[in-house]
mmCIF file with all atom_site columns, C-alpha atoms in Angstrom:
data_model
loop_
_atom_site.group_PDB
_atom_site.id
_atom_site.type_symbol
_atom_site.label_atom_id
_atom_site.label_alt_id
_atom_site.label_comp_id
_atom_site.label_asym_id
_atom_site.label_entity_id
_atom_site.label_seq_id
_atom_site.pdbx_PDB_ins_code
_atom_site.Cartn_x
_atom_site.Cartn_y
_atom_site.Cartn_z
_atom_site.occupancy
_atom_site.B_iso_or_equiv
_atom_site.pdbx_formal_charge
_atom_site.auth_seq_id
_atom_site.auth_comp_id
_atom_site.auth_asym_id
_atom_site.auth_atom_id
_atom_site.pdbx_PDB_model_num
ATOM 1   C CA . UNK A 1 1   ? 0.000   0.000  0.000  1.00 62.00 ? 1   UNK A CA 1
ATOM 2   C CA . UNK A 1 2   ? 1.503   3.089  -0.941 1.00 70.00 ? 2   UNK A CA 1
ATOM 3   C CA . UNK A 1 3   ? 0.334   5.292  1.693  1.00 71.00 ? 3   UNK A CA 1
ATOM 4   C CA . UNK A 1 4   ? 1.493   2.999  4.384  1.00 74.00 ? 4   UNK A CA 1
ATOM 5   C CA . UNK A 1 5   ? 5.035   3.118  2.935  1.00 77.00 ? 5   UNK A CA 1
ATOM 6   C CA . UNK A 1 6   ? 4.645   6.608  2.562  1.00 74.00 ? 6   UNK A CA 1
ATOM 7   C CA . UNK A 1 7   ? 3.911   7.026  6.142  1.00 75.00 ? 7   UNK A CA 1
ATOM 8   C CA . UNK A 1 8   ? 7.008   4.456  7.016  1.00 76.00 ? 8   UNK A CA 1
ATOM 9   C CA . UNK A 1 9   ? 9.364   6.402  5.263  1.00 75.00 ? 9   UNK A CA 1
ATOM 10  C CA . UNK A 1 10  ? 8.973   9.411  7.425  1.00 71.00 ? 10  UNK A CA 1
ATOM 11  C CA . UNK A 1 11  ? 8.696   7.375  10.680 1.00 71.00 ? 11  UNK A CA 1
ATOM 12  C CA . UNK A 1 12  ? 5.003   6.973  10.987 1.00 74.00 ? 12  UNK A CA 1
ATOM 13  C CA . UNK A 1 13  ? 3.328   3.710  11.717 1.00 76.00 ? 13  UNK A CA 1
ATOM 14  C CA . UNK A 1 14  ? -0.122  3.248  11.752 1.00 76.00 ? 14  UNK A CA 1
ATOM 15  C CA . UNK A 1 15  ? -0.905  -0.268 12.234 1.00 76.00 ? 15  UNK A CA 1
ATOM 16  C CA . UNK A 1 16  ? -4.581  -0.104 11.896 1.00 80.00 ? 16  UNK A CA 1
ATOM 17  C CA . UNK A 1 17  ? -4.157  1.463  8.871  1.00 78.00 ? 17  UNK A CA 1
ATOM 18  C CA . UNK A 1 18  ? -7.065  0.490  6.444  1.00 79.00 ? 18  UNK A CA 1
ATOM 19  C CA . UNK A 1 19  ? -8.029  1.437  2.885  1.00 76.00 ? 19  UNK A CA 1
ATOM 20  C CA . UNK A 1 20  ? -11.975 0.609  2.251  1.00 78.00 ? 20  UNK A CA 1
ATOM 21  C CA . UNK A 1 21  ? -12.167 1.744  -1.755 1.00 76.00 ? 21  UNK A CA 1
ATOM 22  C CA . UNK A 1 22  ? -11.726 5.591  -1.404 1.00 75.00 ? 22  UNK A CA 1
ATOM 23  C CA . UNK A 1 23  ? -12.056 5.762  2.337  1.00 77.00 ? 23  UNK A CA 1
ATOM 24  C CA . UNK A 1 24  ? -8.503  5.706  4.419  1.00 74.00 ? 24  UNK A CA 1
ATOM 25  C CA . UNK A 1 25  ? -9.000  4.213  8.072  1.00 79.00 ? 25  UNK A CA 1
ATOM 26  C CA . UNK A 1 26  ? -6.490  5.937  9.947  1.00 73.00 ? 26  UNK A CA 1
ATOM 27  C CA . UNK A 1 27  ? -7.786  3.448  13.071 1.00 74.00 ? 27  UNK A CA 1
ATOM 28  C CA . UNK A 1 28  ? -6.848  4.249  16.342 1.00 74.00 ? 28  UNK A CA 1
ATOM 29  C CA . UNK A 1 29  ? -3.557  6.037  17.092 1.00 74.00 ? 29  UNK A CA 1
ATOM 30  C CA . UNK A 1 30  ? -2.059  7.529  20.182 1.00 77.00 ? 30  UNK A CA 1
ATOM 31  C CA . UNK A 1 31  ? -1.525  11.340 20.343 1.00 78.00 ? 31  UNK A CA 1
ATOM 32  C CA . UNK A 1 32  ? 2.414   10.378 19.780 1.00 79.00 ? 32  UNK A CA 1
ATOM 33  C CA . UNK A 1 33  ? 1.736   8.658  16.400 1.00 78.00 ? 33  UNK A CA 1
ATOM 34  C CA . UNK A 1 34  ? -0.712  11.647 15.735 1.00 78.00 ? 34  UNK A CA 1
ATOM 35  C CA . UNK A 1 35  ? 1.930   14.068 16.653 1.00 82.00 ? 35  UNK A CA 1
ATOM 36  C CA . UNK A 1 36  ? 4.271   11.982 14.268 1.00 81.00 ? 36  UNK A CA 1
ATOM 37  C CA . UNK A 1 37  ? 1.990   12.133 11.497 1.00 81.00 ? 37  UNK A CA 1
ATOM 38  C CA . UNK A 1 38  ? 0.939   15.942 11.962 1.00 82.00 ? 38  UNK A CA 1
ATOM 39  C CA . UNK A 1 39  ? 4.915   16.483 12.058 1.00 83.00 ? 39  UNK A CA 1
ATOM 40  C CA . UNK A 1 40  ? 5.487   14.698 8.518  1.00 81.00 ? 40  UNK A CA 1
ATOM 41  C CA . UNK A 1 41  ? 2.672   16.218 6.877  1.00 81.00 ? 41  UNK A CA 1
ATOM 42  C CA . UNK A 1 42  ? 3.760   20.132 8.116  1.00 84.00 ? 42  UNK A CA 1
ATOM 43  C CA . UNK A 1 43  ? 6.954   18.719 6.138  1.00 84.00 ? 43  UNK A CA 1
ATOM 44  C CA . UNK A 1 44  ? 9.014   19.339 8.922  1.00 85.00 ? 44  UNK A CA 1
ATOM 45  C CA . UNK A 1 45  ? 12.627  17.868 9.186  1.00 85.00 ? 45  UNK A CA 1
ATOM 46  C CA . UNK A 1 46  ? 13.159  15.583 11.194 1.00 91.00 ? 46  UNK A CA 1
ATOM 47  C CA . UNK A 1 47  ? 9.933   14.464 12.512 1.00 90.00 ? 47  UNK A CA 1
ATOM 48  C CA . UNK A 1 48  ? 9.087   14.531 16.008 1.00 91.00 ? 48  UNK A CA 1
ATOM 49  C CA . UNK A 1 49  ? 9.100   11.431 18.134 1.00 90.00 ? 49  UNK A CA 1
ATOM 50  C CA . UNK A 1 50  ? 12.143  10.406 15.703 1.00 92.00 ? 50  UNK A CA 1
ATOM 51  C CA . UNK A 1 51  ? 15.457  9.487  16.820 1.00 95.00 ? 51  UNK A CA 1
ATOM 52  C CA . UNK A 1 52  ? 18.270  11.739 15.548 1.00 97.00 ? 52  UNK A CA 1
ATOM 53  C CA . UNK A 1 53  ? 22.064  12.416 16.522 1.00 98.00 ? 53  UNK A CA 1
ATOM 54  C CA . UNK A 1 54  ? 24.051  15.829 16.844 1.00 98.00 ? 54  UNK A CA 1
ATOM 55  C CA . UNK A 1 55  ? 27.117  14.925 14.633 1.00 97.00 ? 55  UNK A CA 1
ATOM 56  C CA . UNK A 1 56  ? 28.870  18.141 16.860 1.00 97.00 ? 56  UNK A CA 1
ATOM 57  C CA . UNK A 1 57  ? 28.874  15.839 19.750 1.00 97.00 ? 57  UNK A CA 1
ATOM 58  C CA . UNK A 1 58  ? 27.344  12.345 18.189 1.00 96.00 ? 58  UNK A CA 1
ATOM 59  C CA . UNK A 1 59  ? 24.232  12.596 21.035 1.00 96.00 ? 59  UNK A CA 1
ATOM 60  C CA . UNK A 1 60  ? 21.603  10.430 20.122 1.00 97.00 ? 60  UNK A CA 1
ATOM 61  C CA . UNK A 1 61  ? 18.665  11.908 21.143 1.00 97.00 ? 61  UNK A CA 1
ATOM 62  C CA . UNK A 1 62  ? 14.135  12.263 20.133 1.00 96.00 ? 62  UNK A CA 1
ATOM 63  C CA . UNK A 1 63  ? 12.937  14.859 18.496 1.00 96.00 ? 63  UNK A CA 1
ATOM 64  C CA . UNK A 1 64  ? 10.895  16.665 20.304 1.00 94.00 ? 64  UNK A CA 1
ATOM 65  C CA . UNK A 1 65  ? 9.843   19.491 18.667 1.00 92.00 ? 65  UNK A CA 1
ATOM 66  C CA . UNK A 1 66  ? 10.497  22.556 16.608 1.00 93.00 ? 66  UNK A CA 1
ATOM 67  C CA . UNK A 1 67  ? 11.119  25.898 17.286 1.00 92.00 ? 67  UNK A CA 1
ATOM 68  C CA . UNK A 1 68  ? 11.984  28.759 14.832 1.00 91.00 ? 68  UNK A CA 1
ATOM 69  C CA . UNK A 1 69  ? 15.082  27.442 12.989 1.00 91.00 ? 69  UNK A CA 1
ATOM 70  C CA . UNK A 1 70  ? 15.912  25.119 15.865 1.00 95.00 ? 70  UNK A CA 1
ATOM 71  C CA . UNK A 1 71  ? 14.849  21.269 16.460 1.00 97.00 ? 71  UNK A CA 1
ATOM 72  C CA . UNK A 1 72  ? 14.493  20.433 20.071 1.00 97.00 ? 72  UNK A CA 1
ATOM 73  C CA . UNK A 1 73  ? 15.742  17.121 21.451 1.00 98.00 ? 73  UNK A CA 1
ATOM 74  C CA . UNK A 1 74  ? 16.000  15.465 24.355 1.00 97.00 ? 74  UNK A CA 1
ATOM 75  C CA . UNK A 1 75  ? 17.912  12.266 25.334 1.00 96.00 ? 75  UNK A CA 1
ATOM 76  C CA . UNK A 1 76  ? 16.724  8.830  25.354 1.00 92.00 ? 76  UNK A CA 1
ATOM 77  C CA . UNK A 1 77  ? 14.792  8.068  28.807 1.00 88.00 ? 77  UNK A CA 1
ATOM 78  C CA . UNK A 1 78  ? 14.245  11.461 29.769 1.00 90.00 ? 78  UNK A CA 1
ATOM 79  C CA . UNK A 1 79  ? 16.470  14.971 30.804 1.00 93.00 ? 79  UNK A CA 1
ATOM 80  C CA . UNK A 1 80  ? 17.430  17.943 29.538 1.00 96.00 ? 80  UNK A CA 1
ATOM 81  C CA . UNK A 1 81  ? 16.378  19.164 25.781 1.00 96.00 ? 81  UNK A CA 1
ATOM 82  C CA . UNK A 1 82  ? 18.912  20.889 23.916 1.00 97.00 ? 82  UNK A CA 1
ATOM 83  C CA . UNK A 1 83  ? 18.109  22.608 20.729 1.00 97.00 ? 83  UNK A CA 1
ATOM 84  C CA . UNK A 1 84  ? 20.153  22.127 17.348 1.00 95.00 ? 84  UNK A CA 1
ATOM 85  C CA . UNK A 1 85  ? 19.817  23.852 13.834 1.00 96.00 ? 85  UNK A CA 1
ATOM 86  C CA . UNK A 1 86  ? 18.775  20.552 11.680 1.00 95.00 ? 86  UNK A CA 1
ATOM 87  C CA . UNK A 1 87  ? 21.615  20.781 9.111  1.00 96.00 ? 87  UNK A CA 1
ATOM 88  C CA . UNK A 1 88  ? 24.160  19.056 11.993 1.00 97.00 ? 88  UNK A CA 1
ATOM 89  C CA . UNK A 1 89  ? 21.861  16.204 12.548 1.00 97.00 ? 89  UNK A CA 1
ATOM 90  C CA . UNK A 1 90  ? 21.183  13.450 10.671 1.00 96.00 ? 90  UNK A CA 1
ATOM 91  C CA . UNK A 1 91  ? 18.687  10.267 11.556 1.00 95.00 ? 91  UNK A CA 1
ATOM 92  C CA . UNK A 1 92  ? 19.986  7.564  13.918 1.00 96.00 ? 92  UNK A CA 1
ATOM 93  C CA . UNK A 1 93  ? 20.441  4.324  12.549 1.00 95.00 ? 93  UNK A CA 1
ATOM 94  C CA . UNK A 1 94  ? 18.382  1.323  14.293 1.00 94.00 ? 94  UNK A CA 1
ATOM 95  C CA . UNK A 1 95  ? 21.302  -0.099 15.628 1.00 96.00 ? 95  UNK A CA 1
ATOM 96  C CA . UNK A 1 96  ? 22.328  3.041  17.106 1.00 96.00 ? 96  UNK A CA 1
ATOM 97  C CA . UNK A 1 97  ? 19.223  3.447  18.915 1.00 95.00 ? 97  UNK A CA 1
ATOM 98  C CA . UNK A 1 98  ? 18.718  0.075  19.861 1.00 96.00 ? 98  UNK A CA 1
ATOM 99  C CA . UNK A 1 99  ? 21.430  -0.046 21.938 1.00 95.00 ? 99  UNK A CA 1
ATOM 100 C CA . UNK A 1 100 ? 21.062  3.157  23.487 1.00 93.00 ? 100 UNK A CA 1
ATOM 101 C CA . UNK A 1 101 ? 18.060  1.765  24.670 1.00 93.00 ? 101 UNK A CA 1
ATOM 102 C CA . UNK A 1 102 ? 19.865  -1.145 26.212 1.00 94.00 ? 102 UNK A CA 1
ATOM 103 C CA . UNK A 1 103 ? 22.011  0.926  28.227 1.00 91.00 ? 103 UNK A CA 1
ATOM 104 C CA . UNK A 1 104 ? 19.422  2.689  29.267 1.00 89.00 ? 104 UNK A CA 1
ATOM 105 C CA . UNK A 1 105 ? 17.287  -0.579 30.212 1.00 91.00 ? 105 UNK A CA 1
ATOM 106 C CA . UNK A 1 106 ? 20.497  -1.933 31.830 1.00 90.00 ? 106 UNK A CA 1
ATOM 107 C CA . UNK A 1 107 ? 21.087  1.316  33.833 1.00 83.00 ? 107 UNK A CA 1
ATOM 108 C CA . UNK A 1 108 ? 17.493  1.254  35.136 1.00 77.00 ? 108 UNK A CA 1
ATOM 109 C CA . UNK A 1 109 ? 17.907  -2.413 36.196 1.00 77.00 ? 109 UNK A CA 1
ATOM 110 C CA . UNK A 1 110 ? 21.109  -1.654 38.348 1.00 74.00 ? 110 UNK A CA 1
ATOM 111 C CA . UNK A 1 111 ? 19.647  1.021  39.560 1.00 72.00 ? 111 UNK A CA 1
ATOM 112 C CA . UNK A 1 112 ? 16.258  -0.942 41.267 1.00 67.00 ? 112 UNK A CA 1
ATOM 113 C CA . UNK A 1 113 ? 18.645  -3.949 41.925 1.00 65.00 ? 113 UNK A CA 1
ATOM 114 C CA . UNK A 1 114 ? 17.124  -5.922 39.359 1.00 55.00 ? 114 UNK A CA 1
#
Protein backbone atom coordinates (compact mmCIF):
# COMPACT_ATOMS: atom_id res chain seq x y z
CA UNK A 1 0.00 0.00 0.00
CA UNK A 2 1.50 3.09 -0.94
CA UNK A 3 0.33 5.29 1.69
CA UNK A 4 1.49 3.00 4.38
CA UNK A 5 5.04 3.12 2.93
CA UNK A 6 4.64 6.61 2.56
CA UNK A 7 3.91 7.03 6.14
CA UNK A 8 7.01 4.46 7.02
CA UNK A 9 9.36 6.40 5.26
CA UNK A 10 8.97 9.41 7.43
CA UNK A 11 8.70 7.38 10.68
CA UNK A 12 5.00 6.97 10.99
CA UNK A 13 3.33 3.71 11.72
CA UNK A 14 -0.12 3.25 11.75
CA UNK A 15 -0.90 -0.27 12.23
CA UNK A 16 -4.58 -0.10 11.90
CA UNK A 17 -4.16 1.46 8.87
CA UNK A 18 -7.06 0.49 6.44
CA UNK A 19 -8.03 1.44 2.88
CA UNK A 20 -11.97 0.61 2.25
CA UNK A 21 -12.17 1.74 -1.76
CA UNK A 22 -11.73 5.59 -1.40
CA UNK A 23 -12.06 5.76 2.34
CA UNK A 24 -8.50 5.71 4.42
CA UNK A 25 -9.00 4.21 8.07
CA UNK A 26 -6.49 5.94 9.95
CA UNK A 27 -7.79 3.45 13.07
CA UNK A 28 -6.85 4.25 16.34
CA UNK A 29 -3.56 6.04 17.09
CA UNK A 30 -2.06 7.53 20.18
CA UNK A 31 -1.53 11.34 20.34
CA UNK A 32 2.41 10.38 19.78
CA UNK A 33 1.74 8.66 16.40
CA UNK A 34 -0.71 11.65 15.74
CA UNK A 35 1.93 14.07 16.65
CA UNK A 36 4.27 11.98 14.27
CA UNK A 37 1.99 12.13 11.50
CA UNK A 38 0.94 15.94 11.96
CA UNK A 39 4.92 16.48 12.06
CA UNK A 40 5.49 14.70 8.52
CA UNK A 41 2.67 16.22 6.88
CA UNK A 42 3.76 20.13 8.12
CA UNK A 43 6.95 18.72 6.14
CA UNK A 44 9.01 19.34 8.92
CA UNK A 45 12.63 17.87 9.19
CA UNK A 46 13.16 15.58 11.19
CA UNK A 47 9.93 14.46 12.51
CA UNK A 48 9.09 14.53 16.01
CA UNK A 49 9.10 11.43 18.13
CA UNK A 50 12.14 10.41 15.70
CA UNK A 51 15.46 9.49 16.82
CA UNK A 52 18.27 11.74 15.55
CA UNK A 53 22.06 12.42 16.52
CA UNK A 54 24.05 15.83 16.84
CA UNK A 55 27.12 14.92 14.63
CA UNK A 56 28.87 18.14 16.86
CA UNK A 57 28.87 15.84 19.75
CA UNK A 58 27.34 12.35 18.19
CA UNK A 59 24.23 12.60 21.03
CA UNK A 60 21.60 10.43 20.12
CA UNK A 61 18.67 11.91 21.14
CA UNK A 62 14.14 12.26 20.13
CA UNK A 63 12.94 14.86 18.50
CA UNK A 64 10.89 16.66 20.30
CA UNK A 65 9.84 19.49 18.67
CA UNK A 66 10.50 22.56 16.61
CA UNK A 67 11.12 25.90 17.29
CA UNK A 68 11.98 28.76 14.83
CA UNK A 69 15.08 27.44 12.99
CA UNK A 70 15.91 25.12 15.87
CA UNK A 71 14.85 21.27 16.46
CA UNK A 72 14.49 20.43 20.07
CA UNK A 73 15.74 17.12 21.45
CA UNK A 74 16.00 15.46 24.36
CA UNK A 75 17.91 12.27 25.33
CA UNK A 76 16.72 8.83 25.35
CA UNK A 77 14.79 8.07 28.81
CA UNK A 78 14.24 11.46 29.77
CA UNK A 79 16.47 14.97 30.80
CA UNK A 80 17.43 17.94 29.54
CA UNK A 81 16.38 19.16 25.78
CA UNK A 82 18.91 20.89 23.92
CA UNK A 83 18.11 22.61 20.73
CA UNK A 84 20.15 22.13 17.35
CA UNK A 85 19.82 23.85 13.83
CA UNK A 86 18.77 20.55 11.68
CA UNK A 87 21.62 20.78 9.11
CA UNK A 88 24.16 19.06 11.99
CA UNK A 89 21.86 16.20 12.55
CA UNK A 90 21.18 13.45 10.67
CA UNK A 91 18.69 10.27 11.56
CA UNK A 92 19.99 7.56 13.92
CA UNK A 93 20.44 4.32 12.55
CA UNK A 94 18.38 1.32 14.29
CA UNK A 95 21.30 -0.10 15.63
CA UNK A 96 22.33 3.04 17.11
CA UNK A 97 19.22 3.45 18.91
CA UNK A 98 18.72 0.07 19.86
CA UNK A 99 21.43 -0.05 21.94
CA UNK A 100 21.06 3.16 23.49
CA UNK A 101 18.06 1.77 24.67
CA UNK A 102 19.87 -1.15 26.21
CA UNK A 103 22.01 0.93 28.23
CA UNK A 104 19.42 2.69 29.27
CA UNK A 105 17.29 -0.58 30.21
CA UNK A 106 20.50 -1.93 31.83
CA UNK A 107 21.09 1.32 33.83
CA UNK A 108 17.49 1.25 35.14
CA UNK A 109 17.91 -2.41 36.20
CA UNK A 110 21.11 -1.65 38.35
CA UNK A 111 19.65 1.02 39.56
CA UNK A 112 16.26 -0.94 41.27
CA UNK A 113 18.65 -3.95 41.93
CA UNK A 114 17.12 -5.92 39.36
Amino acid sequence: MVLKKALRGVGVVLPGLRVDGALVDLGSCNARVAERLASALRGEWPVVGGYVVDERDDRLGEVMGHVGRSVQVRPLGGGREWDCPPEVLRPARREEVLRAQVRLVNRVSRWSGG
